[in-house]
Amino acid sequence: MGKTLTYKILEKHLVEGTLEAGKEIAIKIDQALTQDATGTMACLQFEALGIPRVQTEVAVSYVDHNMLQTGFENADDHRYLQSMASKYGLYFSRPGNGICHQVHLERFSTPGKTLLGSDSHTPTCGGMGMLAIGAGGLDVAVAMGGGPFYLKAPKVLGVKLTGRLQRQVAAKDIILEVLRRLTVKGGVGKVIEYHGEGVSSLDVYQRATITNMGAELGATTSIFPTDEKTKEFLRRQGREDAYVKVEADADAPYDELLEINLDQLVPMIAKPQSPDNVVPVTEVEGLPVQQVLVGSCTNSSLKDLMTVAAYLRGQKVASNVSMALSPGSKQVFQEIARNGALTDFIAAGVRVLESACGPCIGMGQAPATGAVSLRTFNRNFEGRSGSKNDLVYLCSPEVAVASAIAGKVTDPRKLPSAQIVVPEQIVIDDSMILAPSATPEAVEVLRGPNIAPVPLKEPLEEQLQGFVLIKTGNNVTTDHIMPAGAKILPLRSNVPKISEFVFTNVDTGFVKRAKERGGGFIIGGENYGQGSSREHAALAPMYLGVKAVLARQFARIHKSNLVNFGIVPLELDESAYADVQQDHELQLADVKKAFETGATTVTVTNKTTGKVYQAKLDLSKRDRAIILAGGLLNFTRKKNASAVAA
Ligand code: MIC
Ligand code: SF4
């Protein structure tokens, strides 16, 4: 029988385990990426591992998230990251060079290779036929140190594309349609593999939009095969040597199948406040819009901006709309300046921002009270924009530009025809990517006062006892647990300080309660911890004394982050979840024993209601050992120490 592309790449990189869906495997990582918001922790953790030089073929430290330097904190972080990269062997993509995923796609992505990144949208490079996976910073630090990456062998969901996109229908509409059908938890435990005759009509920019936003499905990653379009993309990047043909066999055994006929697809939009709240644009047509933003790692490529420019040329942004735009990379920015698209933007009244994540992570452009904001981004979780009760809609660049001109949500098929030209020759200039030092001994790592040491946890106690600090519903995101934005992002290198903001957008009493009670438990619903890879959503609760999270079910990256920081993740059935409430007192009497004996349940006594639950303990042997040790750093150090002693 044939093989899927996913399993072909996994097979080539397999270090431990058997390739059977659901079983734990370990794979070799060829490339690693970090960004500044998760990167300072990842780099501090790498230093704590005591390995002198990164071991992956390529490792790149990007600065793209924390760019609003309203105090010394972000600037200090940038300086730390630059000196650390130089000493330990990472390339350093300077602030201004662009969003990590866009730059990595342009300058480093290589078909058939594995990429691990400390950002949930790392799958963007799946558009280049890479197996590109998002993870917590500590997992990336370990991979940079030469360790393998552990994951459950995924199921493979094949998406068969037939037909061809019609005029003004975009790649974004494909992924919005997949989200509409599968929901934000439809991809958990799966790789989404695109195939079928419709693939060849999509260029790499379009494929990357689709794989990027596969993160919103909760998928392990998404991937496309390579072909002439891939070759063409690499040729324009002056990297045709990197081309390798990778594809699934014709009889590849997909665990599940989905088919999308591109001929019939229409422009789509995700309504507030979830990326799977998707409807055809026609359903909300006419809704007055106050803000339109083009950018983010989903839709800020040269093709996207040339599309927006083509329709804006000679037009003005409506007087009720504030439109802003961030180019995905310096390459894109330089090109639009060179070919005149930038002039079209300025003339139309667009506010042009620097090449960075910007408003996507709440760094500026928070919308006005009650304002409808249309964004080409990937997430519209509550409050992520920086404004409470925000109304963020997610759409394609085509919908964004049509609506910006009209001042209301507009079906882009009403736009007049325009010629979209993506330049044949682009200027390649890597001067903003600094190579590591050839004399690392001479490099001093520069740390500012905002950079606090990574807190460590004690080994797992015999029993856990305490109060429920909060009970949440389903699909709680890491943006709910550990918000970002202009006020909080600068504290990413300082866990004691950032922990003051845990759950602040949801429940302002959480931190006080956690402190008064000396820690305790969190109760979560389904898909707990979806969204971003930020390990601060585990690290900061750990710092506040959270000992276990008992949820109906977890999102993949967050569950790993909990394990990495020694917090026990347990799964509750429906009746236990219904019974347990905030402020109840829980006792997990034999928790350590359960970890040691390989038990698959832990007995939880609710001392308030008198009920006893059996919570599911679904962790591999290695995960159990990590929690017993008090987290991955302790575990790795212990392992390294015994290796040295042996
Ligand atoms: C995001 O889009 O939420 C982020 C900011 O890029 C995060 C990483 C972070 O929180 O630093 C992600 O997607 O992993
Ligand atoms: Fe940056 Fe937004 Fe992409 Fe996250 S989703 S990497 S914040 S652009």
Short mmCIF file of N, CA, C and O and ligand atoms in Angstrom, two decimals, residues 65 101 119 121 296-297 357 360-361 378 384, ligand 2:
data_model
loop_
_atom_site.label_atom_id
_atom_site.label_comp_id
_atom_site.label_asym_id
_atom_site.label_seq_id
_atom_site.Cartn_x
_atom_site.Cartn_y
_atom_site.Cartn_z
N HIS A 65 7.35 40.03 17.24
CA HIS A 65 6.14 40.20 18.05
C HIS A 65 6.20 41.46 18.93
O HIS A 65 5.32 42.31 18.89
N HIS A 101 7.26 33.49 10.19
CA HIS A 101 6.80 32.45 9.25
C HIS A 101 6.97 32.89 7.79
O HIS A 101 7.29 32.09 6.92
N ASP A 119 6.11 28.66 17.96
CA ASP A 119 4.97 29.48 17.58
C ASP A 119 3.98 28.56 16.88
O ASP A 119 4.37 27.73 16.06
N HIS A 121 1.93 28.93 14.57
CA HIS A 121 1.76 29.02 13.11
C HIS A 121 2.97 28.54 12.31
O HIS A 121 3.06 28.79 11.10
N SER A 296 -0.39 40.05 9.04
CA SER A 296 -0.21 38.83 9.84
C SER A 296 0.42 37.73 9.00
O SER A 296 0.45 37.81 7.76
N CYS A 297 0.87 36.69 9.67
CA CYS A 297 1.55 35.61 8.95
C CYS A 297 0.63 34.86 8.00
O CYS A 297 1.09 34.07 7.19
N CYS A 357 4.23 41.39 13.50
CA CYS A 357 2.90 40.86 13.85
C CYS A 357 1.92 41.99 14.14
O CYS A 357 0.75 41.92 13.78
N CYS A 360 -2.06 41.96 15.09
CA CYS A 360 -2.51 40.57 15.23
C CYS A 360 -2.32 40.08 16.67
O CYS A 360 -3.07 39.25 17.15
N ILE A 361 -1.32 40.63 17.34
CA ILE A 361 -1.09 40.22 18.73
C ILE A 361 -1.39 41.38 19.69
O ILE A 361 -0.87 41.47 20.81
N ASN A 378 -5.60 35.41 11.44
CA ASN A 378 -6.05 34.03 11.66
C ASN A 378 -6.83 33.83 12.95
O ASN A 378 -7.40 32.77 13.17
N ARG A 384 -8.36 39.65 22.04
CA ARG A 384 -7.00 39.55 21.50
C ARG A 384 -6.57 40.85 20.81
O ARG A 384 -5.40 41.19 20.77
FE1 SF4 B 2 2.48 36.91 14.65
FE2 SF4 B 2 -0.13 36.93 14.48
FE3 SF4 B 2 1.26 35.18 13.12
FE4 SF4 B 2 1.08 34.93 15.77
S1 SF4 B 2 -0.58 34.76 14.31
S2 SF4 B 2 2.95 34.74 14.49
S3 SF4 B 2 1.05 37.08 16.34
S4 SF4 B 2 1.30 37.38 12.84
#
